[in-house]
CSV table of C-alpha atoms in Angstrom, one decimal:
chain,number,residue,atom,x,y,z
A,1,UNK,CA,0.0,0.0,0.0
A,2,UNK,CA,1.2,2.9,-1.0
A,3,UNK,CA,-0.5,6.8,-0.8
A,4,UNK,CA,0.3,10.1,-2.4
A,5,UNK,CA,-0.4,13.6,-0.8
A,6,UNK,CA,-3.4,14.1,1.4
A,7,UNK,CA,-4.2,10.3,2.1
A,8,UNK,CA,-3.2,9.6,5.5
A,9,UNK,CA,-4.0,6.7,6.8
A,10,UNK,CA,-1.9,3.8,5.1
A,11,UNK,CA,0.1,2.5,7.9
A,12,UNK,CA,-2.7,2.6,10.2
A,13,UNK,CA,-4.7,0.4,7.6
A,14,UNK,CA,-1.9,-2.1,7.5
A,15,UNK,CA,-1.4,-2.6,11.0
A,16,UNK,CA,-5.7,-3.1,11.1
A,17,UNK,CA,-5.3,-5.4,8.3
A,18,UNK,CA,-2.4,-7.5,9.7
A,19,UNK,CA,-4.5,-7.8,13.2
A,20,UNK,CA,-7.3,-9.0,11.6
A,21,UNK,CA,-5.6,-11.7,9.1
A,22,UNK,CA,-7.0,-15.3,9.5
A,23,UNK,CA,-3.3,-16.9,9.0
A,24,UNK,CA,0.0,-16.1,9.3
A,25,UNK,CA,1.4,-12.4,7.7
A,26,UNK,CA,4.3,-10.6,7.8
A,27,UNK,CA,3.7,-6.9,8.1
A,28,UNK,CA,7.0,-5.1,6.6
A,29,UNK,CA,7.1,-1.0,7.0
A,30,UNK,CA,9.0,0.2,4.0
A,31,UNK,CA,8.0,3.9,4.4
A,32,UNK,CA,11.2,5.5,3.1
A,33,UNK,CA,10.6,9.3,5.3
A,34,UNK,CA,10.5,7.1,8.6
A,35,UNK,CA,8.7,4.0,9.9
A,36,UNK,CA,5.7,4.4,11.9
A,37,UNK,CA,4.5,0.8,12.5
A,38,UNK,CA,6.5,0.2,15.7
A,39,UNK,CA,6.1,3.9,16.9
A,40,UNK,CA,2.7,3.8,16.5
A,41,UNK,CA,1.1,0.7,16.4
A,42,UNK,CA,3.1,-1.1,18.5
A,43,UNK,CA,4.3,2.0,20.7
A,44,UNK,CA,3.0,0.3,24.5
A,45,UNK,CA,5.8,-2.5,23.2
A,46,UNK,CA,8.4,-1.0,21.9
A,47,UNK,CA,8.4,1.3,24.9
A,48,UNK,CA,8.4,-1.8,27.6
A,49,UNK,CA,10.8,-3.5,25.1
A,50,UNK,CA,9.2,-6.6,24.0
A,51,UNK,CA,9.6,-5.1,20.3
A,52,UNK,CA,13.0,-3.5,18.8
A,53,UNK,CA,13.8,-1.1,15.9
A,54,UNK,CA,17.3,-2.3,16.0
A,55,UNK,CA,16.7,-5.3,13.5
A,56,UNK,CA,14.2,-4.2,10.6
A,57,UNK,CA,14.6,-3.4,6.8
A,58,UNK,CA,17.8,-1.5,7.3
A,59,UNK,CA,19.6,-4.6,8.5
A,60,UNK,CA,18.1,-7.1,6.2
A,61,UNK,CA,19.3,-4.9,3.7
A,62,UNK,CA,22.9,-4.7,5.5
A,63,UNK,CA,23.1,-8.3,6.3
A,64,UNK,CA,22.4,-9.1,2.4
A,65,UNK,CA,24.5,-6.6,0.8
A,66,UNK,CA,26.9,-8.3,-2.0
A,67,UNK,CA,24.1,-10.9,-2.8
A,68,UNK,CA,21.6,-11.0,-6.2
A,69,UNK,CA,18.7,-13.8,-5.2
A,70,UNK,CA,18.1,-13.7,-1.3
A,71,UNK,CA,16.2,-16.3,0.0
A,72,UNK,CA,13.8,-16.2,2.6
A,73,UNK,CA,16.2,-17.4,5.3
A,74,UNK,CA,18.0,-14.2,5.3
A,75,UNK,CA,14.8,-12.4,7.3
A,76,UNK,CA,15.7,-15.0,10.5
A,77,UNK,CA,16.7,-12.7,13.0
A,78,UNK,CA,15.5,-9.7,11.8
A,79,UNK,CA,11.6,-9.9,11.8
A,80,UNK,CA,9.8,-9.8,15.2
A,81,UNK,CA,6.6,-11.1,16.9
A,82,UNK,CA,3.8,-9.0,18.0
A,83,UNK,CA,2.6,-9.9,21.5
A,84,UNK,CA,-0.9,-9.2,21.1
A,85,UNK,CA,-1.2,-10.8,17.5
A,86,UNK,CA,1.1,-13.9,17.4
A,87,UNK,CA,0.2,-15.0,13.8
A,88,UNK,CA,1.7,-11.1,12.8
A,89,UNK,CA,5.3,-10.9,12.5
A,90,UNK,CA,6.7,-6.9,12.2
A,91,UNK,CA,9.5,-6.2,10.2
A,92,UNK,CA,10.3,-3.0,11.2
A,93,UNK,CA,11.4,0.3,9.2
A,94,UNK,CA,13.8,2.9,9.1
A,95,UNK,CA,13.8,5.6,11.9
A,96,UNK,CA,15.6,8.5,9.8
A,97,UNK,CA,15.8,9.1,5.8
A,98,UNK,CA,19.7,8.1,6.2
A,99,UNK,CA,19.0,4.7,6.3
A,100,UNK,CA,16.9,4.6,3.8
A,101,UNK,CA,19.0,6.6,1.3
A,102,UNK,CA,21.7,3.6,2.6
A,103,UNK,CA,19.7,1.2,1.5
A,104,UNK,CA,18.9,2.3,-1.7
A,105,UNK,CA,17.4,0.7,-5.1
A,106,UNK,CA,19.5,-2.5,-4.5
A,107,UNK,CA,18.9,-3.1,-0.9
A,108,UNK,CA,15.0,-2.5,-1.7
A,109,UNK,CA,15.4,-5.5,-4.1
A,110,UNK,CA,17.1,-7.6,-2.2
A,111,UNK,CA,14.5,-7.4,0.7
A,112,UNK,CA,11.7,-8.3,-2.7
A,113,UNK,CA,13.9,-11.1,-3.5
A,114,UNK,CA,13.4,-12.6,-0.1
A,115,UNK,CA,9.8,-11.5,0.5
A,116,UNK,CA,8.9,-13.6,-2.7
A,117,UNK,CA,10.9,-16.7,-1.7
A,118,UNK,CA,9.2,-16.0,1.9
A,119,UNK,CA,5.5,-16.2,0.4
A,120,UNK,CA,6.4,-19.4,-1.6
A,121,UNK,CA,5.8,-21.7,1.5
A,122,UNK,CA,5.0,-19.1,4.1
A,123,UNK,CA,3.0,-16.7,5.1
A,124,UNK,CA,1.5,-13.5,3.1
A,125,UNK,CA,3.5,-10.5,3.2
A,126,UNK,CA,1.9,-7.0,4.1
A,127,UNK,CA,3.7,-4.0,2.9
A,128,UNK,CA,2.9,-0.3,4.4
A,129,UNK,CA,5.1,1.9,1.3
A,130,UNK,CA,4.5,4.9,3.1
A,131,UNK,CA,3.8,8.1,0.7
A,132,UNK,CA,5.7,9.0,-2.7
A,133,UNK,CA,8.8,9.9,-1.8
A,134,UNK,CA,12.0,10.4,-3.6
A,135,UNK,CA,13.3,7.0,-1.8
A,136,UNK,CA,10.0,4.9,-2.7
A,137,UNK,CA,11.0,1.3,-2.6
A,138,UNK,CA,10.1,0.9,-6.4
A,139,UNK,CA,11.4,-3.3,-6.4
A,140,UNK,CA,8.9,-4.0,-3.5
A,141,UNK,CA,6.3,-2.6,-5.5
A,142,UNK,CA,7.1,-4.4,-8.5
A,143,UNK,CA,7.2,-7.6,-6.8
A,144,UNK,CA,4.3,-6.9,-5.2
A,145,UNK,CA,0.6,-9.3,-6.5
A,146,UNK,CA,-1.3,-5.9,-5.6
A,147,UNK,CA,-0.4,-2.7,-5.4
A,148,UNK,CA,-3.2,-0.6,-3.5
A,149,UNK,CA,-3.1,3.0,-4.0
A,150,UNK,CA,-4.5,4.7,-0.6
A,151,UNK,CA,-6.7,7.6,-1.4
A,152,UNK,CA,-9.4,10.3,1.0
A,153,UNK,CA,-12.8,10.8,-1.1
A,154,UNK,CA,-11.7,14.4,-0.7
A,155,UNK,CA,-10.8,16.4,-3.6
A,156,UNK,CA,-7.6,17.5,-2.4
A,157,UNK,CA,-6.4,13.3,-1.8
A,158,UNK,CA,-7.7,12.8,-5.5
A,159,UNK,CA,-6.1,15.7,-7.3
A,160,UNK,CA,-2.7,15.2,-4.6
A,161,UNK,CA,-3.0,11.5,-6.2
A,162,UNK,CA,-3.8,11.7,-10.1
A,163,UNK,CA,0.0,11.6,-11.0
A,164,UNK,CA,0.7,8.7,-8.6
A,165,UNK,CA,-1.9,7.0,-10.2
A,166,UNK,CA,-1.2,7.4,-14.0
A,167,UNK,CA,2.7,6.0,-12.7
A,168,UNK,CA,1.8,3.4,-11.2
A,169,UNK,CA,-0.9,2.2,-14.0
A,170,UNK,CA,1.8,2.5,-16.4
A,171,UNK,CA,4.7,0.5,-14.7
A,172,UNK,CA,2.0,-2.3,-13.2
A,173,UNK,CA,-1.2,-2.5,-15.0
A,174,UNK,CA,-3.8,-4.0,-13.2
A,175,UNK,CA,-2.1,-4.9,-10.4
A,176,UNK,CA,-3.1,-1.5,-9.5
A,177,UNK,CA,-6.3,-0.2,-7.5
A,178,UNK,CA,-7.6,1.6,-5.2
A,179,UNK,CA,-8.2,1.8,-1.5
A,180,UNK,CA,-10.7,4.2,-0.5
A,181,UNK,CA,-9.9,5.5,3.3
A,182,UNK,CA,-12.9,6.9,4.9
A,183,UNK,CA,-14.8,6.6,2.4
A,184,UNK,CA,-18.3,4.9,2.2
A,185,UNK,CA,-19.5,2.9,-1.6
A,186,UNK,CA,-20.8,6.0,-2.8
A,187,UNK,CA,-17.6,8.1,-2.2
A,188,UNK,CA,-15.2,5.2,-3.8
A,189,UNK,CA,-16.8,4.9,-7.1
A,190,UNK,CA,-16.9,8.4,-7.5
A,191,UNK,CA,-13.2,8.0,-6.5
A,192,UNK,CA,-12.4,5.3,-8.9
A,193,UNK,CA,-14.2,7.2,-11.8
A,194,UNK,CA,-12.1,10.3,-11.0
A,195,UNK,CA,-8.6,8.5,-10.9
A,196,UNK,CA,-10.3,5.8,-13.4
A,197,UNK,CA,-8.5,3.0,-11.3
A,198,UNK,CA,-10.9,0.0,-9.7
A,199,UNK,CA,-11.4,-0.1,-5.9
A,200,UNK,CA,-10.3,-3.2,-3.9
A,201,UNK,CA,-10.9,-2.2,-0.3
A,202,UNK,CA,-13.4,0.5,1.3
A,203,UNK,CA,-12.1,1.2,5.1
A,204,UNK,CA,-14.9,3.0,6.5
A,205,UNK,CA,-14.1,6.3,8.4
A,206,UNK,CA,-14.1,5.2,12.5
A,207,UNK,CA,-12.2,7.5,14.3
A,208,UNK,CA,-12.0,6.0,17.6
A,209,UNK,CA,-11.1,2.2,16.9
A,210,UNK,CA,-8.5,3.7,13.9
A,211,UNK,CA,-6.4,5.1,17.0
A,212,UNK,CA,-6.0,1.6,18.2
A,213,UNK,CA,-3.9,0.8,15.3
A,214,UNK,CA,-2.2,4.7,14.3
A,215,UNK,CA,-1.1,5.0,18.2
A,216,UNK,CA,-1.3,1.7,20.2
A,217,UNK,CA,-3.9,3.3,22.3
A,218,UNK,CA,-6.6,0.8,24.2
A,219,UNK,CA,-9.5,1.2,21.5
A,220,UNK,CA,-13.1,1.3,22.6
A,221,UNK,CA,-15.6,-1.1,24.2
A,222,UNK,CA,-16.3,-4.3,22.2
A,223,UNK,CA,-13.9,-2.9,19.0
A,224,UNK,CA,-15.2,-6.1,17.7
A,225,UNK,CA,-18.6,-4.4,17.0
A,226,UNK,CA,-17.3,-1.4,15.3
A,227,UNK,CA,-17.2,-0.5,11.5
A,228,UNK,CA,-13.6,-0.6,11.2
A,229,UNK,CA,-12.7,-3.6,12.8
A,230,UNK,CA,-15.9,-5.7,10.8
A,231,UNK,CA,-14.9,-3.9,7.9
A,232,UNK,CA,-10.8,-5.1,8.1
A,233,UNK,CA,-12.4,-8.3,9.0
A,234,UNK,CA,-14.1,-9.3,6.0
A,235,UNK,CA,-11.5,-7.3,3.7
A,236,UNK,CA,-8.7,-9.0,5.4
A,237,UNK,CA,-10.6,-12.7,4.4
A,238,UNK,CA,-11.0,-11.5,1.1
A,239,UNK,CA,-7.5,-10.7,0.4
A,240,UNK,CA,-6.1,-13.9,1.9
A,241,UNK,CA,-8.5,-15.8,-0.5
A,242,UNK,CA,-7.5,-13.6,-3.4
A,243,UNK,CA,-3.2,-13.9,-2.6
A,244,UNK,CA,-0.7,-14.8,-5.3
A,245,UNK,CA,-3.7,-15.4,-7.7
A,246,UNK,CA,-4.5,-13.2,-10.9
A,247,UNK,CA,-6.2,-10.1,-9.8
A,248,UNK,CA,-8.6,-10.3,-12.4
A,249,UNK,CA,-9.9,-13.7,-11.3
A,250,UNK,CA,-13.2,-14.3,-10.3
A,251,UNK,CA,-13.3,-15.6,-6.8
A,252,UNK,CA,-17.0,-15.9,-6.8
């Protein structure tokens, strides 16, 4: 998942989608500015130390450097588990733009190579992109069996987002669509018809159990019962069913 200007939201949609997967996921923070996964989702454990920032993307890439094909093998040691979701493993990112300028194009595809090896046997592989940035970790993306585009129903996320679109329709085709953040149906198909991509997930707009997953903050009473968390639910199913196969396929 990727966004472009005015579409916050994206890592707190992959933390909500990695809580509610029904098998095993590895959620990787790629966001090239700074990773917010661990600072935010995860904050009440990184703070009491149960999780780490001092093994993540920056040392895979480190560890790997001088190889072409990594396999899988090479993310032992690196990726963590998270104590309230023990079918989620975090792989966590970068805490300054240094690293990620250190790690670079080839570093990026070395991390892809073992991600794809990972998901031959394994389990899926959930990747927050962050926004466009000059760093974006293009190989990711183009190893990627989905690349969801995060966009706001607002005319400022779609205009902030037509460019990013266009790019990303041209490299990948129709690996590329849309997820509509705080949005309703309504508000994504006018969406999709504006940046004429197809929409793949709807996250409904739920302020209070979002926080759970943007700040590690205890969410509401019975967060089972709220949009968000039935929404991710059911999404989360969906895309699990719908991994490694052709994104054109009819499931039904």
């Amino acid at each position: 998942m990727i966004s472009a200007l005015g579409a916050r939201g994206v890592s707190t949609t992959v933390a909500a989608l990695a809580t509610a997967w029904p098998g095993p996921v590895l959620a990787v923070d790629a966001d090239p500015a700074r990773g917010s996964l661990v600072p935010g989702w995860l904050s009440r454990w990184w703070v009491d130390g149960r999780i780490t920032t001092e093994t993540g993307v920056a040392t895979v890439a480190a560890a790997t450097r001088g190889m072409t094909s990594v396999p899988a093998e090479a993310l032992v040691g690196h990726s963590q588990e998270v104590p309230h979701a023990r079918h989620v493993r975090i792989l966590p990112g970068v805490l300054h733009r240094e690293q990620s300028v250190a790690i670079g194009s080839d570093g990026w595809h070395r991390l892809g190579s073992a991600l794809c090896d990972l998901t031959l046997s394994g389990p899926d592989v959930l990747i927050d992109a962050g926004r466009r940035d000059p760093q974006t970790p293009w190989p990711l993306l183009a190893e990627a069996d989905r690349i969801l585009l995060a966009v706001r129903p607002r005319l400022r996320s779609c205009s902030g987002s037509t460019d990013l679109a266009m790019s990303l329709r041209a490299r990948y085709g129709d690996r590329v669509q849309l997820a509509v953040l705080a949005g309703d149906s309504q508000s994504a198909a006018d969406t999709a018809a504006a940046l004429d991509l197809p929409v793949a997930i709807t996250v409904p707009m739920d302020l209070p159990s979002s926080q759970v997953f943007a700040d590690g903050i205890h969410g509401p009473v019975h967060l089972e019962r709220r949009p968000l968390w039935k929404a991710v639910r059911r999404i989360a199913r969906g895309l699990h069913r719908q991994a490694r196969r052709p994104v054109g396929f009819d499931y039904d």
